């Protein structure tokens, strides 16, 4: 069984929207990860550590459409280039997939994701894709959360978790670290 890991930059009040800012990220506080917080490389070491575990990437349609034109030629994301990618979408046409960015498969349903998790291979990491992550969390399909929590309250934006009425879900702290700039790394395994 493959683990599905959601990795995110999140504000203290649970917002994951527009952490980097830029085109297509119209949140009023877009770019909050790089604004007003001292950059400390060690606070972002989680992103490099994740590469050791990542065997595939998963995106929702909107995140794929934002990342696919940029990441294939990005030196910062070169290690992701040849990894298999999965895009969860009922609307993305097959001819919209970007060439030269490793094998990419469109998953059309939650059942497709369940089958993928049953396949051979290692961890699949979800980047961006807040709506997808909320849906998969509600369906009990996420196995781990890799979070960098930033010392900001944004007051609006897409939340890390949905407000759906569901049973309590216990988490087990795998790792944590706090950094002088106020960022906190939290890695939680979902308890089943």
mmCIF file of C-alpha atoms in Angstrom:
data_model
loop_
_atom_site.group_PDB
_atom_site.id
_atom_site.type_symbol
_atom_site.label_atom_id
_atom_site.label_comp_id
_atom_site.label_asym_id
_atom_site.label_seq_id
_atom_site.Cartn_x
_atom_site.Cartn_y
_atom_site.Cartn_z
ATOM 1 C CA UNK A 1 0.000 0.000 0.000
ATOM 2 C CA UNK A 2 1.385 3.377 -1.030
ATOM 3 C CA UNK A 3 1.258 6.326 1.352
ATOM 4 C CA UNK A 4 -0.424 9.514 0.231
ATOM 5 C CA UNK A 5 1.302 12.543 1.792
ATOM 6 C CA UNK A 6 -0.029 16.094 1.777
ATOM 7 C CA UNK A 7 2.758 18.637 2.038
ATOM 8 C CA UNK A 8 1.871 22.263 2.613
ATOM 9 C CA UNK A 9 2.846 25.695 3.770
ATOM 10 C CA UNK A 10 0.066 26.732 6.138
ATOM 11 C CA UNK A 11 -0.711 29.871 8.130
ATOM 12 C CA UNK A 12 -1.437 29.553 11.838
ATOM 13 C CA UNK A 13 -5.145 29.981 11.064
ATOM 14 C CA UNK A 14 -5.076 27.092 8.585
ATOM 15 C CA UNK A 15 -4.862 28.879 5.221
ATOM 16 C CA UNK A 16 -2.907 27.143 2.460
ATOM 17 C CA UNK A 17 -3.877 29.417 -0.416
ATOM 18 C CA UNK A 18 -1.321 31.505 -2.316
ATOM 19 C CA UNK A 19 1.748 30.857 -0.161
ATOM 20 C CA UNK A 20 4.111 31.859 -2.963
ATOM 21 C CA UNK A 21 2.014 34.495 -4.678
ATOM 22 C CA UNK A 22 2.455 35.080 -8.372
ATOM 23 C CA UNK A 23 0.261 34.776 -11.469
ATOM 24 C CA UNK A 24 -3.119 33.184 -10.864
ATOM 25 C CA UNK A 25 -2.810 33.531 -7.092
ATOM 26 C CA UNK A 26 -5.162 36.392 -6.400
ATOM 27 C CA UNK A 27 -5.497 35.929 -2.638
ATOM 28 C CA UNK A 28 -5.255 39.330 -0.916
ATOM 29 C CA UNK A 29 -2.269 38.101 1.101
ATOM 30 C CA UNK A 30 -0.664 36.172 -1.772
ATOM 31 C CA UNK A 31 3.026 35.475 -1.262
ATOM 32 C CA UNK A 32 2.759 35.291 2.530
ATOM 33 C CA UNK A 33 5.534 32.662 2.771
ATOM 34 C CA UNK A 34 8.125 35.111 1.459
ATOM 35 C CA UNK A 35 6.757 38.349 2.918
ATOM 36 C CA UNK A 36 7.720 39.693 6.327
ATOM 37 C CA UNK A 37 9.290 36.425 7.552
ATOM 38 C CA UNK A 38 13.056 36.085 7.748
ATOM 39 C CA UNK A 39 14.298 33.416 5.342
ATOM 40 C CA UNK A 40 16.165 30.656 7.153
ATOM 41 C CA UNK A 41 17.266 27.746 4.928
ATOM 42 C CA UNK A 42 16.942 25.268 7.782
ATOM 43 C CA UNK A 43 13.245 26.142 8.139
ATOM 44 C CA UNK A 44 12.685 24.930 4.582
ATOM 45 C CA UNK A 45 14.855 21.795 4.830
ATOM 46 C CA UNK A 46 11.676 19.694 4.925
ATOM 47 C CA UNK A 47 11.206 20.306 1.206
ATOM 48 C CA UNK A 48 14.585 18.740 0.414
ATOM 49 C CA UNK A 49 14.026 15.894 2.877
ATOM 50 C CA UNK A 50 10.754 15.032 1.145
ATOM 51 C CA UNK A 51 12.588 14.289 -2.082
ATOM 52 C CA UNK A 52 14.101 11.189 -0.504
ATOM 53 C CA UNK A 53 10.608 9.739 0.041
ATOM 54 C CA UNK A 54 8.851 11.020 -3.066
ATOM 55 C CA UNK A 55 8.225 8.389 -5.749
ATOM 56 C CA UNK A 56 5.357 10.227 -7.471
ATOM 57 C CA UNK A 57 3.507 13.541 -7.377
ATOM 58 C CA UNK A 58 -0.241 14.183 -7.304
ATOM 59 C CA UNK A 59 -2.020 17.383 -8.221
ATOM 60 C CA UNK A 60 -5.542 18.652 -8.606
ATOM 61 C CA UNK A 61 -6.300 20.153 -12.022
ATOM 62 C CA UNK A 62 -5.771 23.794 -11.024
ATOM 63 C CA UNK A 63 -2.425 23.165 -9.319
ATOM 64 C CA UNK A 64 -1.278 21.063 -12.253
ATOM 65 C CA UNK A 65 -2.149 23.897 -14.630
ATOM 66 C CA UNK A 66 -0.090 26.318 -12.503
ATOM 67 C CA UNK A 67 2.932 24.044 -11.890
ATOM 68 C CA UNK A 68 3.176 22.201 -15.237
ATOM 69 C CA UNK A 69 4.301 25.191 -17.330
ATOM 70 C CA UNK A 70 6.955 26.200 -14.746
ATOM 71 C CA UNK A 71 8.337 23.175 -12.876
ATOM 72 C CA UNK A 72 9.699 21.175 -15.869
ATOM 73 C CA UNK A 73 12.341 23.862 -16.531
ATOM 74 C CA UNK A 74 12.863 24.934 -12.906
ATOM 75 C CA UNK A 75 16.259 24.101 -11.407
ATOM 76 C CA UNK A 76 14.619 24.123 -7.962
ATOM 77 C CA UNK A 77 12.289 21.313 -9.064
ATOM 78 C CA UNK A 78 14.659 19.350 -11.330
ATOM 79 C CA UNK A 79 14.475 16.266 -9.087
ATOM 80 C CA UNK A 80 10.727 16.063 -9.772
ATOM 81 C CA UNK A 81 11.053 16.141 -13.553
ATOM 82 C CA UNK A 82 11.048 12.419 -14.321
ATOM 83 C CA UNK A 83 8.856 11.301 -11.413
ATOM 84 C CA UNK A 84 5.445 9.906 -12.326
ATOM 85 C CA UNK A 85 2.684 12.468 -11.921
ATOM 86 C CA UNK A 86 -1.002 11.973 -11.286
ATOM 87 C CA UNK A 87 -3.567 14.673 -11.966
ATOM 88 C CA UNK A 88 -6.970 14.221 -10.356
ATOM 89 C CA UNK A 89 -9.588 15.793 -12.596
ATOM 90 C CA UNK A 90 -12.880 15.007 -14.242
ATOM 91 C CA UNK A 91 -12.458 17.879 -16.711
ATOM 92 C CA UNK A 92 -8.791 18.033 -17.810
ATOM 93 C CA UNK A 93 -8.500 16.696 -21.371
ATOM 94 C CA UNK A 94 -5.720 14.212 -22.131
ATOM 95 C CA UNK A 95 -4.199 16.588 -24.684
ATOM 96 C CA UNK A 96 -3.681 19.230 -21.955
ATOM 97 C CA UNK A 97 -0.841 17.244 -20.352
ATOM 98 C CA UNK A 98 2.595 18.858 -20.590
ATOM 99 C CA UNK A 99 5.209 16.983 -22.612
ATOM 100 C CA UNK A 100 8.682 16.418 -21.200
ATOM 101 C CA UNK A 101 7.705 16.340 -17.530
ATOM 102 C CA UNK A 102 7.802 12.617 -16.878
ATOM 103 C CA UNK A 103 4.929 10.168 -17.207
ATOM 104 C CA UNK A 104 1.597 11.765 -16.319
ATOM 105 C CA UNK A 105 -1.719 10.015 -15.729
ATOM 106 C CA UNK A 106 -5.118 11.587 -15.224
ATOM 107 C CA UNK A 107 -7.168 10.010 -12.445
ATOM 108 C CA UNK A 108 -10.873 10.603 -12.963
ATOM 109 C CA UNK A 109 -12.317 9.462 -9.625
ATOM 110 C CA UNK A 110 -11.671 8.786 -5.954
ATOM 111 C CA UNK A 111 -11.837 5.086 -6.839
ATOM 112 C CA UNK A 112 -8.869 5.608 -9.209
ATOM 113 C CA UNK A 113 -6.909 7.063 -6.268
ATOM 114 C CA UNK A 114 -7.842 4.110 -4.049
ATOM 115 C CA UNK A 115 -6.539 1.733 -6.736
ATOM 116 C CA UNK A 116 -3.331 3.746 -7.119
ATOM 117 C CA UNK A 117 -2.719 3.529 -3.366
ATOM 118 C CA UNK A 118 -3.028 -0.275 -3.626
ATOM 119 C CA UNK A 119 -0.312 -0.422 -6.303
ATOM 120 C CA UNK A 120 3.390 -1.135 -5.810
ATOM 121 C CA UNK A 121 5.686 1.795 -5.129
ATOM 122 C CA UNK A 122 6.535 4.389 -2.532
ATOM 123 C CA UNK A 123 5.004 7.575 -1.235
ATOM 124 C CA UNK A 124 2.951 9.891 -3.439
ATOM 125 C CA UNK A 125 3.178 13.553 -2.464
ATOM 126 C CA UNK A 126 0.402 16.085 -3.049
ATOM 127 C CA UNK A 127 1.704 19.619 -3.677
ATOM 128 C CA UNK A 128 -0.646 22.613 -3.674
ATOM 129 C CA UNK A 129 -4.073 21.222 -4.546
ATOM 130 C CA UNK A 130 -5.940 22.358 -1.426
ATOM 131 C CA UNK A 131 -9.360 21.298 -2.684
ATOM 132 C CA UNK A 132 -8.073 17.849 -3.632
ATOM 133 C CA UNK A 133 -6.345 17.430 -0.277
ATOM 134 C CA UNK A 134 -9.515 18.365 1.626
ATOM 135 C CA UNK A 135 -11.546 15.881 -0.413
ATOM 136 C CA UNK A 136 -9.000 13.100 0.100
ATOM 137 C CA UNK A 137 -8.740 13.888 3.809
ATOM 138 C CA UNK A 138 -12.520 13.677 4.156
ATOM 139 C CA UNK A 139 -12.413 10.306 2.341
ATOM 140 C CA UNK A 140 -9.725 9.025 4.742
ATOM 141 C CA UNK A 141 -7.129 8.603 1.990
ATOM 142 C CA UNK A 142 -4.294 10.805 3.286
ATOM 143 C CA UNK A 143 -1.699 8.941 5.355
ATOM 144 C CA UNK A 144 0.622 11.748 6.428
ATOM 145 C CA UNK A 145 0.740 15.538 6.672
ATOM 146 C CA UNK A 146 4.075 17.342 6.187
ATOM 147 C CA UNK A 147 3.400 20.904 7.288
ATOM 148 C CA UNK A 148 5.408 24.078 7.646
ATOM 149 C CA UNK A 149 3.288 26.358 9.828
ATOM 150 C CA UNK A 150 3.998 30.068 9.395
ATOM 151 C CA UNK A 151 3.508 32.694 12.126
ATOM 152 C CA UNK A 152 0.816 34.645 10.312
ATOM 153 C CA UNK A 153 -2.964 34.927 10.611
ATOM 154 C CA UNK A 154 -4.448 35.559 7.168
ATOM 155 C CA UNK A 155 -8.135 35.690 8.049
ATOM 156 C CA UNK A 156 -9.284 34.389 4.659
ATOM 157 C CA UNK A 157 -8.352 31.875 2.014
ATOM 158 C CA UNK A 158 -8.567 28.161 1.301
ATOM 159 C CA UNK A 159 -8.346 26.114 4.465
ATOM 160 C CA UNK A 160 -6.149 23.107 5.044
ATOM 161 C CA UNK A 161 -9.165 21.083 6.234
ATOM 162 C CA UNK A 162 -12.819 21.126 5.263
ATOM 163 C CA UNK A 163 -15.626 21.966 7.637
ATOM 164 C CA UNK A 164 -17.424 18.697 6.844
ATOM 165 C CA UNK A 165 -19.071 16.964 9.771
ATOM 166 C CA UNK A 166 -17.001 13.802 10.132
ATOM 167 C CA UNK A 167 -15.645 11.556 12.837
ATOM 168 C CA UNK A 168 -12.605 12.549 14.858
ATOM 169 C CA UNK A 169 -9.305 11.516 13.252
ATOM 170 C CA UNK A 170 -6.294 10.956 15.485
ATOM 171 C CA UNK A 171 -2.824 11.945 14.323
ATOM 172 C CA UNK A 172 0.538 10.781 15.627
ATOM 173 C CA UNK A 173 3.410 13.270 15.705
ATOM 174 C CA UNK A 174 6.311 11.815 13.732
ATOM 175 C CA UNK A 175 8.587 14.844 13.876
ATOM 176 C CA UNK A 176 8.578 18.502 14.827
ATOM 177 C CA UNK A 177 10.973 21.429 14.915
ATOM 178 C CA UNK A 178 10.685 25.133 15.655
ATOM 179 C CA UNK A 179 12.839 27.782 14.005
ATOM 180 C CA UNK A 180 13.920 31.254 15.194
ATOM 181 C CA UNK A 181 11.809 32.950 12.497
ATOM 182 C CA UNK A 182 8.626 31.429 13.995
ATOM 183 C CA UNK A 183 8.078 28.671 11.428
ATOM 184 C CA UNK A 184 7.203 25.284 12.916
ATOM 185 C CA UNK A 185 7.659 21.961 11.098
ATOM 186 C CA UNK A 186 4.996 19.386 11.962
ATOM 187 C CA UNK A 187 4.906 15.905 10.468
ATOM 188 C CA UNK A 188 1.876 13.836 11.435
ATOM 189 C CA UNK A 189 0.937 10.264 10.552
ATOM 190 C CA UNK A 190 -2.783 9.534 10.339
ATOM 191 C CA UNK A 191 -3.711 6.897 12.924
ATOM 192 C CA UNK A 192 -5.842 4.117 11.471
#
